[in-house]
Amino acid sequence: MKIVKNRVRIVISLYLCLTSISCKKYLNKISDDSLTVPSSLDDYQNLIDADKMYIRNSPSIQDISSDDILIDETQLNSLTTIPRNTYLWSSDIFDGQTNFDWNACYKGIYYCNLVLEGIQKYELSNGITSTAASIKGAALYYRGFFHFNLAQVFAKSFSNITTSSDLGLPYKTNSIVDEKVSRESLPQFYTHLIDDIKESVKLLPKNAQTQYRNRPSKHAAYSILARIYLSMSDYYNAELYADSSLQISNALLDYNVVNGSSVLPFGLPYISEVICLSSGPYYILRPPVDTVLYNSYDSLDLRKNIFFSINAVNGNHEFKANYSGGFYPFTGPAIDEVNLILAECLARRGEFDRALSIMNKLLLLRYKAGAYVAHTRANTPDILAFILKERRKELLFRGLRWSDLKRFNLEGGSFAKTLTRTVAGEIYSLPPNDNKYIFPIPPDEIKINPMPQNPR
C-alpha cells in the first residue's frame, strides 16, 4: 500500500490535472489502479496538514493597494505586472495573467470539500469518533476561512446596508472541480461561511497542539468569527467572539525579549501569540512602509526596530516581522489582533476604561521596559481613534488594512479616507467606496466559469 504522503501527492496532482487545459489527455494516460484515493483518517488529517492548506493560502495582494505601503518609482518599475497594477489601482490589474490569490483559496477549498466528503463516508461505516470530528471541524474552519478571505478582496464589504442584489462569490461545498458555480448574493455567502465556522466550534479541540500550530481549534474559530463580524461592522458579535477567544488564552508576547536586529525577529518556533498559522504569498519580499506610518512609531516603541529594517540602497524602511516565522505575510488569527478587536468594540459602546485597560496591557509589552506611559481618559481625548491607530501599527501587512479601509469607508465619518499616490509626477487617488476597492475576478476564471464581473 502506498504511504499517506504519496496519497496526498496524488490527490494534489489530480487536482492540478483537473484544473489544467490538458486534463483529459493526462487522465487518459493514468491507469485506474495507479490512483489511490484518500480513505483513512490519517489520509484526511494529512490533507488538512498539507502545507498548501496554511502556507501561501490567503490573499495578500490587497496589502499592495493599501495605504500601509509606499513604493518608489525605481522599485515600482522593477515589479511584475500584477503588483505594479495593483499599487496604481489600475482598471485592469491582471492583464490576462492568472492570479495566485484566487487560485490558492479555491485550491484550499477543494481540499476541504474532499476531506468533508471522505469523513462523511467514513462515519457511515465507522460511526462518529473524536478524531473524525476534529478533522471535520478543521475542514469546516478552513472552508469558511478561505471563502471569507476571498470576499475581502473580490467582493463588497458586508454591512447593515447590504442587500440581496449585492454579489458575493461562488461558495463551493463539493469537490467537483469542473462544476459551474454562480456567484451567491453577499448575504447568502456570509451566512454560509459563518455557519461553517460556527459548526467547526462544536467539533474542534479547545486549543491547538503546540507542534501543530496550523491545526484549527475553538480558540482559532472564535478569533476568526471576531474578525469576520468586525469586518461586517457587527460590533456586538465581534466583541462576543473576541471575548470568547481571550477566555481560552490571552498570552501576549513581551517584545522586550525579541531580537530586533534579527533578519526574522519572529522566526521559528512560532511565537505564542499565533493562534492558528496561515500565510499569504509575498509580492514584495520586504515591503516598504509608508513614511507617515513609520514616523508614527515612538522612539521608545520596540516595534520601530523589530518591525523594520533600513534598505541600504534607497533608505526605505522595509517590513520584516511576519508572525509566519519567515518571509510570507502572516494572515491567521493572533492574540494581539483579538485584543485590538475587543478594545475597539468596547470603545464603540462607551466602555472606555475597559478598552484602555486592554490597550495599556498590550502596549506595555511593546515599549522598552519602564518607558511606557499609560493612556487614560485624561491624556487620550479620542479613545477610538487611538485604538484604531494602534490597530494599524500592530497588525501591519497581515491582509487586514484593506478590510478596515472598506469598513471605515462604508461607515463614513472621520475614519473614511481617500488614498493618494504620486508616481513620476502623476497623482493617483482612490476615494472612499470606489469600485476599485473590489478587485476584479481573474478573467481566466470567468472564461472557465462564466459569472458577472466586478465593475472597475
XYZ file of C-alpha atoms in Angstrom:
456
model
C 0.000 0.000 0.000
C 1.245 3.492 -0.823
C 2.148 5.676 2.136
C -0.066 8.575 3.136
C 2.301 11.230 1.755
C 2.104 9.606 -1.670
C -1.670 9.618 -1.440
C -1.645 13.316 -0.677
C 0.684 13.997 -3.605
C -1.582 12.022 -5.927
C -4.649 13.944 -4.798
C -2.826 17.248 -5.328
C -1.602 16.121 -8.747
C -5.111 15.067 -9.672
C -6.445 18.475 -8.670
C -3.817 20.275 -10.747
C -4.588 17.994 -13.651
C -8.304 18.658 -13.450
C -7.749 22.400 -13.484
C -5.384 22.345 -16.463
C -6.227 22.587 -20.166
C -4.714 19.171 -20.918
C -6.667 17.439 -18.163
C -8.414 14.814 -20.288
C -5.255 13.849 -22.161
C -3.387 13.464 -18.877
C -6.097 11.405 -17.232
C -6.253 9.034 -20.162
C -2.626 8.111 -19.515
C -3.266 7.075 -15.917
C -4.444 3.558 -15.226
C -7.190 3.134 -12.649
C -5.053 1.118 -10.256
C -2.359 3.821 -10.108
C -4.654 6.254 -8.329
C -5.006 5.935 -4.592
C -7.943 7.849 -3.173
C -7.665 9.017 0.462
C -9.856 6.843 2.652
C -8.445 6.678 6.184
C -8.451 9.256 8.962
C -4.678 9.530 8.573
C -5.192 10.399 4.915
C -7.685 13.141 5.742
C -5.531 14.521 8.546
C -2.576 14.657 6.181
C -4.647 16.596 3.667
C -5.514 19.119 6.379
C -1.840 19.283 7.377
C -0.576 19.665 3.787
C 1.418 22.875 3.510
C -0.853 24.214 0.772
C -3.590 24.455 3.400
C -1.805 27.028 5.525
C 1.239 28.355 3.638
C 0.501 30.995 0.974
C -3.183 30.116 1.207
C -4.585 33.598 1.874
C -4.725 36.665 -0.360
C -2.076 39.282 0.310
C -2.316 41.278 -2.923
C -4.615 43.769 -1.171
C -1.760 44.960 1.051
C -0.135 46.492 -2.029
C -3.275 48.556 -2.665
C -3.453 49.822 0.915
C -2.014 52.968 2.463
C 0.485 50.971 4.547
C 2.917 50.722 1.650
C 4.923 53.368 -0.217
C 6.835 52.176 -3.281
C 9.293 54.477 -5.029
C 9.396 54.748 -8.806
C 12.518 52.616 -9.227
C 11.122 49.712 -7.220
C 7.714 50.065 -8.864
C 9.266 49.687 -12.300
C 11.014 46.505 -11.148
C 7.773 44.828 -10.075
C 5.899 42.336 -12.213
C 2.609 43.285 -13.856
C 0.079 42.324 -11.178
C 1.667 44.018 -8.132
C 2.548 47.101 -10.203
C -1.020 47.468 -11.482
C -2.371 46.777 -8.005
C -0.291 49.557 -6.466
C -1.596 52.050 -9.048
C -5.239 50.898 -8.689
C -5.349 50.120 -12.411
C -8.647 49.155 -14.010
C -7.069 46.016 -15.463
C -4.939 44.533 -12.703
C -4.279 41.079 -14.124
C -3.609 41.928 -17.779
C -4.594 38.407 -18.818
C -2.462 36.708 -16.155
C -3.568 34.105 -13.618
C -3.977 35.336 -10.043
C -2.362 33.230 -7.324
C -4.527 34.641 -4.510
C -7.793 33.477 -6.092
C -6.444 30.079 -7.116
C -4.784 29.311 -3.773
C -8.004 29.892 -1.840
C -10.153 27.755 -4.124
C -7.494 25.049 -4.122
C -7.690 25.014 -0.324
C -11.487 24.892 -0.534
C -11.206 21.875 -2.823
C -9.100 20.054 -0.207
C -11.627 20.938 2.496
C -14.509 19.537 0.483
C -12.548 16.390 -0.345
C -11.958 15.845 3.376
C -15.578 16.572 4.325
C -16.883 14.116 1.737
C -14.415 11.492 2.924
C -15.284 11.971 6.596
C -18.980 11.630 5.771
C -18.321 8.254 4.122
C -16.015 7.191 6.951
C -18.631 7.951 9.606
C -21.293 5.986 7.726
C -19.093 2.889 8.071
C -17.319 3.528 11.373
C -19.535 5.856 13.357
C -18.604 9.225 14.824
C -15.242 9.403 16.589
C -13.480 12.319 18.259
C -10.651 12.161 15.711
C -13.056 12.252 12.770
C -14.959 15.119 14.383
C -11.767 17.132 14.844
C -10.726 16.628 11.215
C -14.210 17.579 10.030
C -14.086 20.686 12.217
C -10.736 21.699 10.715
C -12.075 21.312 7.175
C -15.157 23.412 8.002
C -12.979 26.071 9.636
C -10.678 26.327 6.643
C -13.555 26.295 4.142
C -15.171 29.261 5.881
C -11.798 30.975 6.343
C -10.824 30.669 2.663
C -14.190 31.945 1.442
C -14.029 34.894 3.849
C -10.509 35.782 2.695
C -11.658 35.777 -0.923
C -14.531 38.117 -0.077
C -12.197 40.694 1.470
C -10.552 41.148 -1.918
C -13.087 40.167 -4.584
C -16.422 41.297 -3.085
C -18.025 44.249 -1.355
C -17.889 44.515 2.403
C -20.926 43.168 4.212
C -22.764 45.706 6.347
C -26.237 46.641 7.550
C -26.919 48.254 4.153
C -26.055 45.097 2.204
C -28.904 43.816 0.031
C -29.607 40.574 -1.822
C -28.602 42.320 -5.059
C -25.021 42.670 -3.807
C -22.918 39.834 -5.161
C -20.759 37.522 -3.118
C -18.671 34.787 -4.730
C -19.161 31.113 -5.628
C -19.408 29.139 -2.368
C -18.035 25.694 -3.131
C -19.342 22.827 -0.988
C -18.207 19.816 -3.032
C -15.037 18.557 -4.696
C -16.404 18.564 -8.253
C -13.684 20.565 -9.958
C -15.376 21.370 -13.273
C -18.761 22.259 -11.777
C -20.121 25.643 -12.881
C -20.964 27.614 -9.736
C -22.630 31.014 -9.857
C -21.993 33.932 -7.520
C -24.213 33.877 -4.464
C -25.753 37.001 -3.020
C -23.481 38.607 -0.442
C -25.875 37.830 2.465
C -26.060 34.160 1.386
C -22.296 33.963 1.025
C -21.649 35.332 4.515
C -24.331 33.118 6.022
C -22.587 30.058 4.585
C -19.090 30.955 5.754
C -20.255 31.939 9.240
C -22.271 28.717 9.506
C -19.194 26.686 8.536
C -17.012 28.275 11.197
C -19.710 28.137 13.882
C -20.189 24.444 13.126
C -16.430 23.930 13.441
C -16.548 25.311 17.000
C -18.672 22.321 18.042
C -16.115 19.854 16.686
C -12.663 21.307 17.294
C -10.481 20.884 20.393
C -10.212 23.880 22.711
C -6.550 24.562 21.896
C -4.216 23.542 19.099
C -1.278 21.306 19.931
C 1.940 23.320 20.078
C 3.628 21.165 17.431
C 0.644 21.551 15.068
C 0.091 25.304 15.061
C -1.576 25.018 11.640
C -4.426 22.908 13.047
C -7.512 24.956 13.931
C -9.077 24.941 17.380
C -12.038 26.508 19.152
C -9.633 29.306 20.038
C -8.950 29.920 16.336
C -12.607 29.658 15.311
C -13.724 32.197 17.927
C -10.927 34.523 16.787
C -11.864 34.322 13.117
C -15.535 34.859 13.935
C -14.496 38.016 15.789
C -12.548 39.132 12.697
C -15.477 38.378 10.401
C -18.026 40.245 12.497
C -15.658 43.203 12.852
C -15.364 43.395 9.051
C -19.185 43.479 8.925
C -19.332 46.345 11.469
C -21.272 43.956 13.720
C -19.525 45.098 16.866
C -21.813 43.232 19.253
C -20.874 39.825 17.843
C -17.253 40.827 17.248
C -16.960 41.633 20.950
C -18.739 38.420 21.931
C -16.370 36.174 19.976
C -13.240 38.162 20.810
C -14.056 37.756 24.486
C -14.697 34.014 23.995
C -11.308 33.691 22.293
C -9.410 35.506 25.026
C -11.130 33.437 27.710
C -9.230 30.471 26.265
C -5.854 32.217 26.085
C -4.598 35.782 26.297
C -0.848 35.168 26.412
C 0.710 38.242 24.824
C 4.402 38.283 23.944
C 6.720 40.770 25.641
C 8.663 42.377 22.792
C 11.499 43.155 25.199
C 12.647 39.550 24.701
C 12.578 39.784 20.883
C 15.840 40.305 18.994
C 15.012 43.367 16.930
C 18.232 43.182 14.911
C 17.369 39.725 13.579
C 16.527 39.283 9.899
C 13.451 37.332 11.009
C 12.633 38.533 14.539
C 9.660 36.162 14.799
C 11.357 33.111 13.346
C 10.751 29.503 14.292
C 9.433 28.158 16.582
C 6.198 30.066 16.130
C 5.536 32.606 18.844
C 2.859 32.064 21.471
C 0.593 34.793 20.070
C -0.075 32.756 16.908
C -3.438 31.037 17.377
C -3.567 29.293 14.002
C -0.855 29.535 11.383
C -1.771 30.885 7.968
C 0.154 32.950 5.442
C -0.156 34.572 2.056
C 2.253 34.911 -0.865
C 4.722 37.762 -0.886
C 4.702 40.004 -3.929
C 7.477 42.124 -2.433
C 9.942 40.314 -0.193
C 10.241 43.227 2.221
C 7.504 45.763 1.546
C 8.488 49.413 2.077
C 6.267 51.042 4.683
C 4.525 54.385 4.275
C 6.716 57.173 5.683
C 3.970 58.806 7.750
C 3.065 55.444 9.252
C 6.706 54.677 10.095
C 7.122 58.050 11.788
C 4.048 57.391 13.941
C 6.054 54.855 15.992
C 7.587 56.424 19.099
C 11.369 56.118 19.502
C 10.765 54.042 22.653
C 8.343 51.753 20.810
C 10.151 48.435 20.282
C 8.126 47.779 17.147
C 10.032 50.505 15.309
C 13.197 48.411 15.450
C 11.623 44.943 15.441
C 9.244 45.520 12.532
C 11.515 47.428 10.163
C 14.962 47.417 8.609
C 16.547 50.155 6.514
C 17.329 49.405 2.886
C 20.985 50.359 2.456
C 20.466 51.244 -1.219
C 17.432 53.539 -1.167
C 16.954 54.280 2.541
C 13.426 52.867 2.612
C 12.086 51.368 5.826
C 11.047 47.811 4.999
C 8.801 45.465 6.955
C 10.482 42.242 8.151
C 8.430 40.979 11.118
C 5.985 38.328 9.934
C 4.389 36.118 12.579
C 4.588 33.321 9.984
C 8.195 32.809 11.039
C 9.532 33.579 7.556
C 9.066 35.936 4.632
C 5.451 35.019 3.870
C 2.981 37.525 5.363
C 1.078 36.133 8.341
C -2.705 36.095 7.814
C -4.021 33.869 10.596
C -5.571 34.892 13.915
C -3.271 36.009 16.724
C -3.820 37.129 20.289
C -2.757 40.732 19.656
C -5.401 41.089 16.926
C -8.138 39.692 19.161
C -7.235 42.141 21.939
C -7.469 45.009 19.471
C -10.863 43.792 18.242
C -12.171 43.644 21.797
C -10.772 47.082 22.669
C -12.350 48.658 19.585
C -15.749 47.096 20.238
C -15.708 48.226 23.874
C -14.770 51.773 22.888
C -17.529 51.915 20.298
C -20.119 51.280 23.003
C -18.576 53.666 25.512
C -16.709 51.168 27.721
C -13.632 53.389 27.612
C -11.971 52.273 30.843
C -12.042 48.599 29.847
C -10.865 49.449 26.338
C -7.930 51.470 27.681
C -7.046 48.701 30.121
C -6.696 46.266 27.204
C -4.628 48.737 25.198
C -2.320 49.514 28.110
C -1.705 45.822 28.731
C -0.770 45.337 25.065
C 1.378 48.445 24.669
C 3.233 47.860 27.933
C 4.699 44.806 26.164
C 5.521 46.778 23.007
C 7.612 49.530 24.631
C 11.026 49.387 26.238
C 10.754 48.219 29.835
C 9.833 51.113 32.100
C 9.230 53.549 29.220
C 5.518 53.185 28.542
C 3.170 55.878 29.852
C -0.330 54.501 30.333
C -3.187 56.029 28.377
C -6.083 57.399 30.392
C -9.241 59.302 29.620
C -7.408 62.474 30.664
C -4.493 62.124 28.218
C -6.406 60.410 25.390
C -9.077 62.768 24.022
C -10.275 60.410 21.243
C -10.009 56.867 22.556
C -11.465 55.149 19.490
C -9.070 56.999 17.167
C -6.176 55.977 19.432
C -7.220 52.303 19.299
C -7.610 52.329 15.519
C -4.213 53.977 15.110
C -2.598 51.284 17.262
C -4.518 48.569 15.405
C -2.927 49.724 12.168
C 0.554 49.902 13.713
C 0.323 46.449 15.337
C -1.275 44.443 12.510
C 0.874 45.643 9.651
C 0.898 43.546 6.448
C -1.485 40.846 7.682
C -4.060 41.480 4.935
C -6.320 43.357 7.369
C -5.826 47.029 6.497
C -7.758 46.742 3.211
C -10.738 45.242 5.010
C -10.537 48.018 7.615
C -10.476 50.730 4.947
C -13.544 49.253 3.254
C -15.323 49.107 6.617
C -14.452 52.684 7.597
C -15.455 53.997 4.178
C -18.868 52.342 4.348
C -19.467 53.758 7.808
C -18.471 57.260 6.702
C -17.324 59.846 9.202
C -13.804 60.819 10.171
C -12.230 57.397 9.530
C -13.219 57.302 5.836
C -10.175 58.102 3.750
C -9.097 58.998 0.222
C -5.836 57.248 -0.662
C -3.294 59.005 -2.877
C -0.057 58.081 -4.618
C 2.365 60.231 -6.588
C 4.388 58.360 -9.207
C 6.546 60.080 -11.841
C 4.792 63.357 -11.117
C 1.345 61.865 -11.676
C -1.152 61.769 -8.809
C -3.311 58.669 -8.376
C -6.245 58.669 -5.966
C -8.724 56.172 -4.581
C -11.769 57.805 -2.952
C -13.924 56.048 -0.327
C -16.245 53.320 -1.660
C -14.715 53.460 -5.137
C -15.317 50.379 -7.292
C -11.571 49.759 -7.239
C -11.836 48.675 -3.611
C -13.212 45.455 -5.107
C -10.661 43.529 -7.151
C -11.785 42.108 -10.494
C -12.394 38.385 -10.667
C -9.494 36.943 -12.678
C -10.550 36.859 -16.359
C -9.272 33.307 -16.837
C -11.688 32.181 -14.107
C -14.620 33.852 -15.859
C -13.698 32.053 -19.089
C -13.901 28.704 -17.298
C -16.887 29.543 -15.089
C -18.884 32.466 -16.567
C -20.121 34.883 -13.900
C -20.716 38.631 -13.533
C -17.502 40.645 -13.342
C -16.930 43.279 -10.678
C -17.202 46.777 -12.172
C -13.996 48.820 -12.093
